[in-house]
Short mmCIF file of C-alpha atoms and ligand atoms in Angstrom, two decimals:
data_model
loop_
_atom_site.label_atom_id
_atom_site.label_comp_id
_atom_site.label_asym_id
_atom_site.label_seq_id
_atom_site.Cartn_x
_atom_site.Cartn_y
_atom_site.Cartn_z
CA MET A 30 -0.05 0.01 -0.06
CA GLU A 31 1.41 3.55 -0.95
CA PRO A 32 2.57 5.31 2.17
CA VAL A 33 0.78 8.58 3.17
CA LEU A 34 3.26 11.50 3.25
CA LEU A 35 3.05 13.94 6.15
CA TYR A 36 3.44 17.45 5.30
CA ASP A 37 3.89 19.74 8.22
CA THR A 38 2.93 23.54 7.86
CA THR A 39 3.21 24.44 11.58
CA LEU A 40 5.88 27.01 10.74
CA ARG A 41 4.04 28.62 7.96
CA ASP A 42 -0.04 28.15 8.20
CA GLY A 43 0.47 27.38 12.02
CA THR A 44 1.91 31.00 12.55
CA GLN A 45 -1.29 32.36 11.02
CA GLY A 46 -3.11 31.22 14.45
CA GLU A 47 -3.99 34.01 16.87
CA ASN A 48 -1.07 34.62 19.42
CA ILE A 49 1.38 32.20 17.72
CA THR A 50 4.69 33.35 16.67
CA PHE A 51 8.22 31.62 16.31
CA SER A 52 11.37 33.38 16.01
CA ALA A 53 13.68 32.14 13.13
CA ASP A 54 15.72 30.21 15.77
CA GLU A 55 12.63 28.47 17.37
CA LYS A 56 11.57 27.55 13.89
CA ILE A 57 14.86 25.52 13.28
CA LYS A 58 14.38 23.81 16.56
CA ILE A 59 10.77 22.80 15.73
CA ALA A 60 11.73 21.68 12.25
CA LEU A 61 14.62 19.42 13.77
CA ARG A 62 11.83 17.92 16.12
CA LEU A 63 9.49 17.31 13.21
CA ASP A 64 12.43 15.58 11.22
CA ASP A 65 13.27 13.63 14.20
CA PHE A 66 9.83 12.30 14.38
CA GLY A 67 9.51 11.30 10.77
CA ILE A 68 7.73 14.09 8.87
CA ASP A 69 8.26 13.92 5.29
CA TYR A 70 7.88 17.56 4.42
CA ILE A 71 8.29 20.66 6.50
CA GLU A 72 7.13 23.76 5.18
CA GLY A 73 9.25 26.59 6.58
CA GLY A 74 7.51 29.73 5.57
CA TRP A 75 7.04 32.05 2.69
CA PRO A 76 10.37 33.88 1.91
CA GLY A 77 8.84 36.30 -0.30
CA SER A 78 6.42 37.64 2.41
CA ASN A 79 8.64 38.49 5.12
CA PRO A 80 12.43 38.82 6.24
CA LYS A 81 12.05 36.22 9.13
CA ASP A 82 11.16 33.54 6.91
CA MET A 83 14.01 34.34 4.65
CA GLN A 84 16.35 34.25 7.68
CA PHE A 85 14.74 30.80 8.40
CA PHE A 86 15.76 29.47 5.14
CA ASP A 87 19.46 30.95 5.60
CA LEU A 88 19.64 29.16 8.98
CA ALA A 89 18.16 26.00 7.60
CA ARG A 90 20.68 25.59 4.99
CA ARG A 91 23.27 25.15 7.70
CA VAL A 92 21.41 22.44 9.29
CA GLU A 93 21.32 18.75 8.25
CA PHE A 94 17.76 17.01 8.23
CA ARG A 95 17.83 13.35 8.60
CA GLN A 96 15.01 12.55 6.03
CA ALA A 97 12.54 15.56 6.03
CA ARG A 98 12.35 17.66 2.96
CA LEU A 99 12.25 21.39 3.60
CA VAL A 100 9.64 23.32 1.46
CA ALA A 101 9.49 27.01 0.70
CA PHE A 102 5.79 28.24 0.03
CA GLY A 103 4.76 31.12 -2.17
CA SER A 104 2.17 32.11 -4.72
CA THR A 105 1.99 31.80 -8.46
CA ARG A 106 3.60 34.50 -10.51
CA LYS A 107 1.67 37.97 -10.81
CA PRO A 108 -0.56 38.62 -13.80
CA GLY A 109 1.15 39.92 -16.97
CA ILE A 110 4.79 39.23 -16.07
CA GLN A 111 7.10 36.29 -16.64
CA PRO A 112 7.95 33.95 -13.76
CA GLN A 113 11.65 34.83 -13.71
CA GLU A 114 10.76 38.57 -13.30
CA ASP A 115 8.60 37.83 -10.19
CA ASP A 116 10.43 38.85 -6.94
CA ASN A 117 8.28 36.31 -4.85
CA LEU A 118 9.24 33.47 -7.26
CA LYS A 119 12.92 34.77 -7.22
CA ALA A 120 12.85 34.41 -3.46
CA LEU A 121 11.55 30.94 -3.56
CA ILE A 122 14.44 29.94 -5.70
CA ALA A 123 16.94 31.77 -3.49
CA SER A 124 15.68 29.86 -0.49
CA LYS A 125 17.29 26.67 -2.13
CA THR A 126 14.85 24.15 -0.63
CA PRO A 127 14.42 21.03 -2.69
CA THR A 128 10.79 21.28 -2.80
CA VAL A 129 8.64 24.41 -3.38
CA ALA A 130 4.87 24.73 -2.73
CA ILE A 131 2.86 27.25 -4.70
CA PHE A 132 -0.72 28.21 -4.27
CA GLY A 133 -2.88 29.23 -7.07
CA LYS A 134 -6.58 30.13 -7.42
CA SER A 135 -9.24 27.48 -8.17
CA TRP A 136 -12.44 29.39 -7.26
CA ASP A 137 -13.58 31.47 -10.13
CA LEU A 138 -15.07 33.97 -7.59
CA HIS A 139 -11.47 34.69 -6.36
CA VAL A 140 -9.99 35.21 -9.91
CA ARG A 141 -12.82 37.65 -11.08
CA GLU A 142 -14.03 39.20 -7.96
CA VAL A 143 -11.09 39.44 -5.70
CA MET A 144 -8.17 39.64 -8.03
CA ASN A 145 -9.91 41.38 -11.02
CA ASN A 146 -8.12 38.86 -13.07
CA SER A 147 -9.19 36.84 -16.22
CA LEU A 148 -9.94 33.16 -15.93
CA ASP A 149 -7.58 32.55 -18.79
CA GLU A 150 -4.74 34.40 -17.31
CA ASN A 151 -5.18 32.62 -14.07
CA LEU A 152 -4.61 29.33 -15.84
CA ALA A 153 -1.52 30.69 -17.46
CA MET A 154 -0.20 31.97 -14.22
CA ILE A 155 -0.69 28.37 -12.75
CA HIS A 156 1.08 26.79 -15.76
CA ASP A 157 4.00 28.85 -16.00
CA THR A 158 4.85 29.13 -12.32
CA VAL A 159 4.69 25.20 -11.91
CA ALA A 160 6.78 24.92 -15.19
CA PHE A 161 9.18 27.63 -13.98
CA LEU A 162 9.83 25.52 -10.85
CA LYS A 163 10.29 22.40 -12.79
CA SER A 164 12.59 24.00 -15.10
CA ASN A 165 14.79 24.82 -11.98
CA ASP A 166 14.86 21.27 -11.04
CA LEU A 167 12.51 21.57 -8.16
CA GLU A 168 9.87 19.11 -6.77
CA ALA A 169 6.52 21.29 -7.19
CA ILE A 170 3.71 20.92 -5.09
CA TYR A 171 0.68 22.77 -6.28
CA ASP A 172 -1.90 23.86 -3.71
CA ALA A 173 -5.24 24.47 -5.09
CA GLU A 174 -6.59 27.09 -3.02
CA HIS A 175 -10.40 26.80 -2.25
CA PHE A 176 -10.46 24.03 -4.31
CA PHE A 177 -13.69 22.49 -2.92
CA ASP A 178 -15.69 25.79 -2.93
CA GLY A 179 -14.41 26.45 -6.44
CA PHE A 180 -15.50 23.12 -7.68
CA LYS A 181 -19.00 23.67 -6.22
CA ASN A 182 -19.28 26.87 -8.04
CA ASN A 183 -17.87 25.96 -11.24
CA PRO A 184 -16.39 22.46 -11.50
CA ASP A 185 -15.23 22.79 -15.13
CA TYR A 186 -13.00 25.86 -14.21
CA ALA A 187 -11.70 24.14 -10.93
CA LEU A 188 -10.65 21.17 -12.97
CA LYS A 189 -9.00 23.26 -15.50
CA THR A 190 -6.70 24.80 -12.98
CA LEU A 191 -5.74 21.29 -11.82
CA HIS A 192 -5.22 20.50 -15.57
CA ALA A 193 -2.86 23.65 -16.08
CA ALA A 194 -0.63 22.37 -13.05
CA ILE A 195 -0.45 18.96 -14.34
CA ASP A 196 0.45 20.06 -17.73
CA ALA A 197 3.22 21.91 -16.20
CA ARG A 198 4.42 18.62 -14.55
CA ALA A 199 3.51 19.32 -11.01
CA ASP A 200 4.57 16.56 -8.63
CA PHE A 201 1.55 16.87 -6.38
CA LEU A 202 -1.87 18.32 -6.57
CA VAL A 203 -3.08 19.42 -2.90
CA LEU A 204 -6.83 20.01 -2.90
CA CYS A 205 -7.40 22.82 -0.27
CA ASP A 206 -10.44 23.41 1.93
CA THR A 207 -9.22 26.95 2.67
CA ASN A 208 -12.39 28.08 4.27
CA GLY A 209 -13.03 25.15 6.15
CA GLY A 210 -16.53 24.78 5.25
CA THR A 211 -16.65 21.51 3.44
CA LEU A 212 -18.16 18.35 4.75
CA PRO A 213 -16.52 14.72 4.62
CA TYR A 214 -19.07 13.30 2.39
CA GLU A 215 -18.62 16.36 -0.29
CA ILE A 216 -14.77 15.81 0.09
CA GLU A 217 -15.51 12.19 -0.75
CA SER A 218 -17.54 12.97 -3.90
CA ILE A 219 -15.41 15.79 -5.10
CA ILE A 220 -12.37 13.84 -4.98
CA ALA A 221 -14.04 10.97 -6.83
CA ASP A 222 -15.09 13.53 -9.46
CA VAL A 223 -11.39 14.86 -9.79
CA GLN A 224 -10.25 11.21 -10.19
CA LYS A 225 -12.72 10.52 -12.93
CA PHE A 226 -11.72 13.57 -14.63
CA ILE A 227 -7.97 12.76 -14.27
CA HIS A 228 -8.61 9.07 -15.50
CA ALA A 229 -10.84 10.21 -18.63
CA LYS A 230 -8.12 12.52 -19.72
CA GLY A 231 -5.20 9.93 -18.87
CA LEU A 232 -3.37 12.48 -16.70
CA ALA A 233 -0.43 12.03 -14.53
CA THR A 234 1.52 14.20 -11.94
CA SER A 235 5.14 14.55 -13.15
CA ASN A 236 4.86 11.09 -14.76
CA HIS A 237 3.41 9.39 -11.60
CA SER A 238 0.17 7.80 -12.56
CA PRO A 239 -2.34 8.03 -11.04
CA CYS A 240 -2.00 11.63 -10.05
CA ARG A 241 -0.65 11.99 -6.60
CA LEU A 242 -3.17 14.06 -4.74
CA GLY A 243 -2.99 15.71 -1.27
CA ILE A 244 -5.39 17.20 1.17
CA HIS A 245 -5.03 20.52 3.05
CA ALA A 246 -8.08 21.25 5.27
CA HIS A 247 -8.99 23.91 7.86
CA ASN A 248 -11.13 23.32 10.83
CA ASP A 249 -13.81 25.85 10.70
CA CYS A 250 -16.50 23.21 11.05
CA GLY A 251 -14.55 21.12 13.37
CA LEU A 252 -13.92 18.63 10.57
CA ALA A 253 -10.48 19.07 9.40
CA VAL A 254 -9.07 15.83 10.73
CA ALA A 255 -12.34 14.08 9.50
CA ASN A 256 -11.75 15.73 6.04
CA SER A 257 -8.16 14.73 5.91
CA ILE A 258 -8.97 11.07 6.74
CA THR A 259 -11.66 11.15 4.20
CA ALA A 260 -9.23 12.25 1.55
CA VAL A 261 -6.69 9.62 2.34
CA HIS A 262 -9.35 6.94 2.51
CA ASN A 263 -10.38 8.12 -1.09
CA GLY A 264 -6.87 8.02 -2.60
CA ALA A 265 -5.04 11.17 -1.33
CA VAL A 266 -1.22 10.31 -0.79
CA MET A 267 -0.33 13.52 1.01
CA VAL A 268 -1.81 15.29 4.14
CA HIS A 269 -1.11 18.79 5.10
CA GLY A 270 -1.46 19.80 8.73
CA THR A 271 0.03 21.51 11.76
CA ILE A 272 0.96 20.21 15.20
CA ASN A 273 -1.66 20.84 17.84
CA GLY A 274 -3.99 22.07 14.81
CA TYR A 275 -2.48 25.44 15.24
CA GLY A 276 -3.64 27.84 12.46
CA GLU A 277 -5.76 30.56 11.12
CA ARG A 278 -9.14 30.99 12.73
CA CYS A 279 -10.02 27.70 13.88
CA GLY A 280 -6.74 26.11 12.80
CA ASN A 281 -5.57 23.48 10.50
CA ALA A 282 -5.92 19.68 10.53
CA ASP A 283 -4.13 18.58 13.71
CA LEU A 284 -1.48 16.23 12.94
CA THR A 285 -1.52 14.84 16.34
CA SER A 286 -4.69 13.27 15.54
CA VAL A 287 -4.22 12.61 11.68
CA ILE A 288 -0.96 10.56 12.15
CA PRO A 289 -2.22 7.98 14.72
CA ILE A 290 -5.43 7.68 12.80
CA ILE A 291 -3.43 6.88 9.60
CA GLY A 292 -0.92 4.74 11.17
CA LEU A 293 -2.79 2.85 13.92
CA LYS A 294 -6.48 2.95 12.87
CA MET A 295 -5.98 2.70 9.06
CA ASN A 296 -2.93 0.63 9.31
CA ARG A 297 -1.26 2.63 6.42
CA PRO A 298 2.46 3.28 6.48
CA CYS A 299 3.02 6.93 7.09
CA GLY A 300 5.85 9.06 7.86
CA SER A 301 9.26 7.56 7.00
CA GLU A 302 10.68 5.82 10.37
CA GLN A 303 8.24 7.87 12.21
CA ASN A 304 8.32 7.32 15.90
CA LEU A 305 4.79 7.46 17.22
CA GLU A 306 5.77 7.23 20.95
CA LYS A 307 7.28 10.46 20.48
CA LEU A 308 3.95 12.13 19.43
CA LYS A 309 2.91 13.42 22.95
CA SER A 310 6.26 15.02 23.53
CA LEU A 311 6.34 16.52 20.07
CA SER A 312 3.06 18.10 20.90
CA ARG A 313 4.16 19.33 24.08
CA TYR A 314 7.33 20.84 22.64
CA VAL A 315 5.44 22.77 20.09
CA SER A 316 2.85 24.14 22.54
CA GLU A 317 5.73 25.39 24.99
CA THR A 318 7.55 26.97 22.27
CA ALA A 319 4.42 28.70 21.19
CA ASN A 320 3.76 29.60 24.69
CA GLN A 321 0.28 27.99 24.39
CA VAL A 322 -1.47 25.92 27.37
CA PRO A 323 -1.78 22.52 26.10
CA LEU A 324 -5.15 21.41 25.63
CA ASN A 325 -6.19 18.78 28.21
CA SER A 326 -8.90 17.16 25.87
CA ARG A 327 -6.71 17.03 22.92
CA PRO A 328 -7.35 13.48 21.32
CA PHE A 329 -4.36 11.13 21.66
CA VAL A 330 -1.81 13.38 23.20
CA GLY A 331 -4.06 15.56 25.76
CA LYS A 332 -3.44 14.95 29.50
CA SER A 333 -7.24 13.80 29.74
CA ALA A 334 -7.14 11.74 26.51
CA PHE A 335 -6.63 8.59 28.72
CA ALA A 336 -8.12 9.80 32.17
CA HIS A 337 -10.77 7.79 33.65
CA LYS A 338 -12.96 9.25 36.68
CA GLY A 339 -16.15 7.20 36.94
CA GLY A 340 -15.58 4.23 39.58
CA ILE A 341 -17.30 1.73 37.11
CA HIS A 342 -14.93 2.72 34.33
CA VAL A 343 -12.03 2.43 36.57
CA SER A 344 -12.68 -1.01 37.94
CA ALA A 345 -13.28 -2.15 34.56
CA ILE A 346 -9.95 -0.84 33.11
CA MET A 347 -8.00 -2.19 35.88
CA LYS A 348 -9.33 -5.72 34.59
CA VAL A 349 -9.36 -4.96 30.92
CA PRO A 350 -8.03 -1.70 29.62
CA ARG A 351 -9.58 -1.65 26.30
CA ALA A 352 -13.08 -1.86 28.04
CA TYR A 353 -13.05 1.93 28.09
CA GLU A 354 -9.99 2.66 25.96
CA HIS A 355 -9.89 2.76 22.19
CA MET A 356 -6.27 2.07 21.96
CA GLU A 357 -3.12 1.66 24.29
CA PRO A 358 -2.03 4.95 25.40
CA ALA A 359 1.63 4.22 25.28
CA LEU A 360 1.56 3.93 21.57
CA VAL A 361 1.50 7.72 21.21
CA GLY A 362 3.69 8.42 24.45
CA ASN A 363 0.50 9.00 26.59
CA GLN A 364 -0.33 7.47 29.77
CA ARG A 365 -3.49 6.00 31.53
CA ARG A 366 -4.45 8.24 34.39
CA VAL A 367 -7.14 7.51 37.21
CA LEU A 368 -9.00 10.56 38.67
CA ILE A 369 -10.08 11.00 42.24
CA SER A 370 -13.48 12.81 42.74
CA ASP A 371 -16.88 12.16 44.22
CA LEU A 372 -17.78 10.03 41.39
CA ALA A 373 -14.56 7.67 42.36
CA GLY A 374 -15.21 4.18 43.61
CA LYS A 375 -12.79 2.17 45.66
CA SER A 376 -11.01 1.02 42.53
CA ASN A 377 -9.97 4.62 41.79
CA VAL A 378 -8.58 4.96 45.30
CA GLU A 379 -6.75 1.59 45.10
CA PHE A 380 -5.33 2.48 41.42
CA LYS A 381 -4.08 5.81 42.70
CA ALA A 382 -2.66 4.48 46.03
CA LYS A 383 -0.52 2.15 43.82
CA GLU A 384 0.50 4.87 41.50
CA LEU A 385 1.41 7.15 44.31
CA GLY A 386 3.14 4.49 46.59
CA VAL A 387 0.78 4.60 49.25
CA GLU A 388 0.13 1.25 51.14
CA LEU A 389 -3.46 0.46 51.86
CA GLY A 390 -4.66 -2.36 54.18
CA GLY A 391 -5.61 -5.31 51.82
CA ASN A 392 -9.07 -5.67 53.35
CA GLY A 393 -10.60 -2.73 51.41
CA TYR A 394 -11.48 -0.87 54.65
CA ASP A 395 -8.94 1.97 53.93
CA SER A 396 -10.11 2.57 50.52
CA LYS A 397 -13.71 2.69 51.49
CA LYS A 398 -12.90 5.14 54.41
CA ILE A 399 -10.99 7.30 51.90
CA VAL A 400 -13.80 7.27 49.46
CA SER A 401 -16.32 8.53 52.00
CA GLU A 402 -13.95 11.20 53.13
CA ILE A 403 -13.35 12.43 49.49
CA LYS A 404 -17.05 12.70 49.01
CA GLN A 405 -17.43 14.83 52.18
CA LEU A 406 -14.31 17.17 51.35
CA GLU A 407 -15.68 17.74 47.67
CA GLN A 408 -18.93 18.94 49.31
CA GLN A 409 -16.91 21.43 51.00
CA GLY A 410 -15.18 22.46 47.87
CA TYR A 411 -12.05 20.28 47.48
CA GLN A 412 -11.37 18.70 44.11
CA PHE A 413 -8.68 16.08 44.09
CA ASP A 414 -8.59 14.97 40.50
CA VAL A 415 -6.58 18.03 39.73
CA ALA A 416 -4.49 17.99 43.10
CA GLU A 417 -2.70 14.87 43.07
CA GLY A 418 0.06 16.00 45.56
CA SER A 419 -2.77 16.72 48.20
CA PHE A 420 -4.47 13.47 47.67
CA LYS A 421 -1.37 11.44 48.24
CA ILE A 422 -1.01 13.44 51.73
CA LEU A 423 -4.79 12.89 52.42
CA MET A 424 -4.33 9.10 51.80
CA GLU A 425 -1.26 8.92 54.15
CA LYS A 426 -3.08 10.89 56.76
CA PHE A 427 -6.00 8.35 56.62
CA THR A 428 -3.82 5.18 56.91
CA ASP A 429 -1.58 6.81 59.48
CA GLN A 430 1.40 6.97 57.43
CA PHE A 431 1.70 10.53 57.08
CA GLU A 432 4.99 11.99 58.64
CA PRO A 433 4.95 15.64 58.47
CA ILE A 434 8.36 17.10 57.63
CA PHE A 435 7.64 20.24 59.39
CA HIS A 436 4.79 21.76 61.57
CA LEU A 437 3.22 25.24 61.42
CA GLU A 438 3.49 27.21 64.68
CA SER A 439 2.00 30.33 63.29
CA PHE A 440 2.17 32.80 60.53
CA ARG A 441 1.35 36.54 60.27
CA VAL A 442 0.75 38.28 56.97
CA THR A 443 0.40 42.12 56.60
CA ILE A 444 -0.41 44.23 53.63
CA GLU A 445 0.43 47.93 53.54
CA LYS A 446 -0.89 50.60 51.02
CA ASP A 447 0.31 54.03 51.25
CA LYS A 448 -1.80 56.48 49.44
CA ASP A 449 0.81 57.26 46.68
CA GLY A 450 2.75 54.02 46.75
CA PRO A 451 1.81 50.41 45.54
CA CYS A 452 0.73 47.73 48.00
CA SER A 453 3.53 45.88 49.76
CA SER A 454 3.31 42.57 51.68
CA GLN A 455 5.39 41.01 54.44
CA ALA A 456 5.00 37.58 56.09
CA THR A 457 6.39 36.13 59.13
CA VAL A 458 6.36 32.22 59.47
CA LYS A 459 7.15 30.21 62.67
CA ILE A 460 7.58 26.52 61.95
CA SER A 461 9.24 23.49 63.77
CA VAL A 462 11.25 20.71 62.44
CA GLY A 463 11.87 18.01 64.81
CA GLU A 464 12.84 19.83 67.93
CA LYS A 465 14.11 23.12 66.32
CA GLN A 466 12.08 25.97 65.75
CA GLU A 467 12.63 28.66 63.08
CA ILE A 468 11.09 32.04 62.63
CA THR A 469 11.70 33.85 59.30
CA ALA A 470 10.12 37.09 57.73
CA ALA A 471 10.14 37.74 53.87
CA GLU A 472 8.44 40.28 51.38
CA GLY A 473 6.67 39.31 48.27
CA TYR A 474 4.82 40.53 45.32
CA GLY A 475 1.54 39.80 47.18
CA PRO A 476 0.68 38.20 50.41
CA VAL A 477 0.84 34.59 49.04
CA SER A 478 4.08 35.31 47.35
CA ALA A 479 5.44 36.73 50.73
CA LEU A 480 4.10 33.69 52.51
CA ASP A 481 5.82 31.35 50.01
CA ASN A 482 9.10 33.30 50.29
CA ALA A 483 9.03 33.28 54.16
CA LEU A 484 8.32 29.50 54.27
CA ARG A 485 10.88 28.77 51.68
CA LYS A 486 13.41 30.65 53.59
CA ALA A 487 12.60 28.94 56.98
CA LEU A 488 12.67 25.48 55.26
CA GLY A 489 15.72 26.39 53.43
CA LYS A 490 17.80 26.30 56.62
CA PHE A 491 17.01 22.67 57.14
CA PHE A 492 16.62 21.62 53.44
CA PRO A 493 19.08 23.10 51.14
CA ASP A 494 17.83 21.25 48.02
CA LEU A 495 14.68 23.18 48.10
CA ASP A 496 15.89 25.94 45.88
CA THR A 497 15.36 23.46 42.95
CA MET A 498 11.34 23.65 43.70
CA ARG A 499 9.56 26.31 41.81
CA LEU A 500 5.89 27.51 41.88
CA VAL A 501 4.50 27.41 38.49
CA ASP A 502 0.91 28.11 38.56
CA PHE A 503 -1.27 29.53 41.17
CA LYS A 504 -5.43 29.62 40.55
CA VAL A 505 -8.05 30.98 42.76
CA ARG A 506 -11.51 30.10 42.40
CA VAL A 507 -14.68 31.25 44.30
CA ILE A 508 -16.93 28.38 45.09
CA ASP A 509 -20.04 29.70 46.20
CA GLY A 510 -20.02 33.22 44.83
CA GLY A 511 -23.60 34.10 46.16
CA ARG A 512 -22.21 34.74 49.47
CA GLY A 513 -20.18 37.72 48.16
CA THR A 514 -16.87 38.42 49.87
CA ALA A 515 -17.66 35.58 52.47
CA ALA A 516 -17.66 32.99 49.78
CA LYS A 517 -15.27 30.05 50.06
CA VAL A 518 -12.28 29.88 47.86
CA ARG A 519 -10.35 27.02 46.41
CA VAL A 520 -6.65 27.48 45.71
CA PHE A 521 -4.70 25.25 43.24
CA ILE A 522 -0.95 25.47 43.22
CA GLU A 523 1.26 23.82 40.75
CA SER A 524 4.91 23.25 41.43
CA ARG A 525 7.82 21.69 39.90
CA ASP A 526 11.49 20.52 40.28
CA GLN A 527 13.90 19.12 37.90
CA ASP A 528 12.14 15.72 37.90
CA GLN A 529 8.37 16.39 38.43
CA ILE A 530 5.42 18.55 38.45
CA TRP A 531 2.78 18.02 41.39
CA SER A 532 -0.40 20.11 42.25
CA THR A 533 -2.06 20.81 45.65
CA ILE A 534 -5.15 22.33 46.92
CA GLY A 535 -6.52 24.34 49.93
CA VAL A 536 -10.01 25.39 50.57
CA SER A 537 -11.19 28.12 53.18
CA GLU A 538 -13.34 31.11 53.59
CA ASP A 539 -10.14 32.99 53.89
CA ILE A 540 -7.87 33.26 50.68
CA ILE A 541 -4.50 33.37 52.62
CA GLU A 542 -5.54 30.31 54.58
CA ALA A 543 -6.60 28.35 51.68
CA SER A 544 -3.18 29.33 49.98
CA TRP A 545 -1.43 28.47 53.05
CA HIS A 546 -2.83 24.87 52.82
CA ALA A 547 -2.05 24.44 49.26
CA LEU A 548 1.48 25.85 49.89
CA ALA A 549 2.18 23.71 52.90
CA ASP A 550 1.06 20.47 50.96
CA SER A 551 3.44 21.18 48.23
CA PHE A 552 6.22 21.67 50.39
CA GLN A 553 5.38 18.53 52.34
CA PHE A 554 4.99 16.64 49.38
CA LYS A 555 8.34 17.81 47.74
CA LEU A 556 10.34 17.10 51.05
CA ALA A 557 8.65 13.61 51.59
CA ASN A 558 9.96 12.77 48.04
CA GLU A 559 13.50 13.95 48.79
CA LYS A 560 13.37 11.85 52.07
CA GLN A 561 12.21 8.77 50.04
CA ILE A 562 14.99 9.26 47.78
CA ARG A 563 17.62 9.79 50.45
CA ASN A 564 16.48 6.66 52.11
CA ARG A 565 16.64 4.60 48.80
CA LYS A 566 13.84 2.31 49.72
CA TYR A 567 11.77 3.79 46.95
CA PRO A 568 12.11 4.01 43.21
CA ALA A 569 15.05 5.94 41.74
CA GLN A 570 14.35 9.59 40.79
CA GLU A 571 13.51 8.69 37.25
CA GLU A 572 11.12 6.15 37.98
CA LEU A 573 8.99 8.62 39.83
CA PRO A 574 5.62 9.55 38.36
CA ILE A 575 4.93 12.94 36.82
CA PHE A 576 2.17 14.43 38.55
CA GLY A 577 -0.52 16.66 37.05
CA LYS A 578 1.06 16.70 33.60
ZN1 ZN B 648 -3.92 26.78 4.94
#
């Protein structure tokens, strides 16, 4: 079976997404990751449109890619001039990539009403540009922009635009759903019509028969992945998309879904030497670089993609994972997670205890007691499915295994506001560690930051390793807003060190007290882990689970 070629446009179409920008250097790093993963084509940018993309191709020439082909993107020549006179095409040639993708118009509406061009000149522009690329010994990918809308409006003309590219020996014809409004069954029937046309005329893309078709789908109806898969199912051999589906408006086809569907569900070879277990880390790497919060519910690679909450589900997956999972999470580098909540049954608690290394009595009594306690605490506003650090401490407390590393004696937080100056916050914390007491004071950007600094300073006297720990996220949510400022608040804290990420929770009517509980749990969790590692009775650092991520 012919392999499906993966064509990534994260670095070009992906950067059309709101709030997504990459420096030339970041683009190189992403390109290397895509190459390492096994993507066949990497579209680096549009050298004719901006200097940053030009710089990217300059840098890329000095980088060796293992197997991916780098692609420069641009448009057909301008009306009324020769291709060799066109600055945009000169920039494409100057970028020295082995492959060039150019887009041309398939929709007569665009030709006539947007570009004020004639239909014949548009066909000549497509033909001349592809022929020019081929005369420069380049692989030419022709992107038929708005192909499906064009076909619906004027099928004969849309097919003529493809014919013009084929006549000029294009290597691939990529049918684009640029506005993202086409439905899967329309994709299917239009591709069938294209194939009929190609067959009837005996056409071939660059001596490759049948013509090699590709798909470039946008996600405006939430169907970009479905449309891409439909196209592949109906004969397309190249799929365009972006990592995490980043792109203009609602984005492009998300390759983190397209790739496992083609590889694992359709059992088609796709991506040379591609390494599916790296999919989740690739997704994460791109979202980190784009400075975007990873979407938990993203299929295959999201944090929640294989997370189970209902007790019945959990007891079933403990016996037979595929009872509630469509595939093995490890195949895409993800992992099964069990969440703890008031929907949880004994099975969730037992699964989680094992994962977090807490020993429960074998008679089921502990887990039953913990389940009823969770239900009560969740009534008060706790939420443990997102606070695994606090949940571990809770389980230890209930089974008398909790050994607090430090005790709070007292704290005081003051906030001062001078009529002309900004607010300033100070905190004093008194703790004891074993027999010793420590009092420290610190300032901060706000009361919680001052409290964090003071506690960190006090604990730092006993545990010098603590400076590897960072607070990465702090969220406050009002639970029962109807009570106004007397409402309860829930505070989440996410912390990390060089090995792991964990989250903790606190609930109180007092925002400082809620923050204190979440902070204290976070430090207890970190220090208990350090102690376990020091005592060597427990798994080595690299085997410790990553919490919350
Ligand atoms: Zn696009």
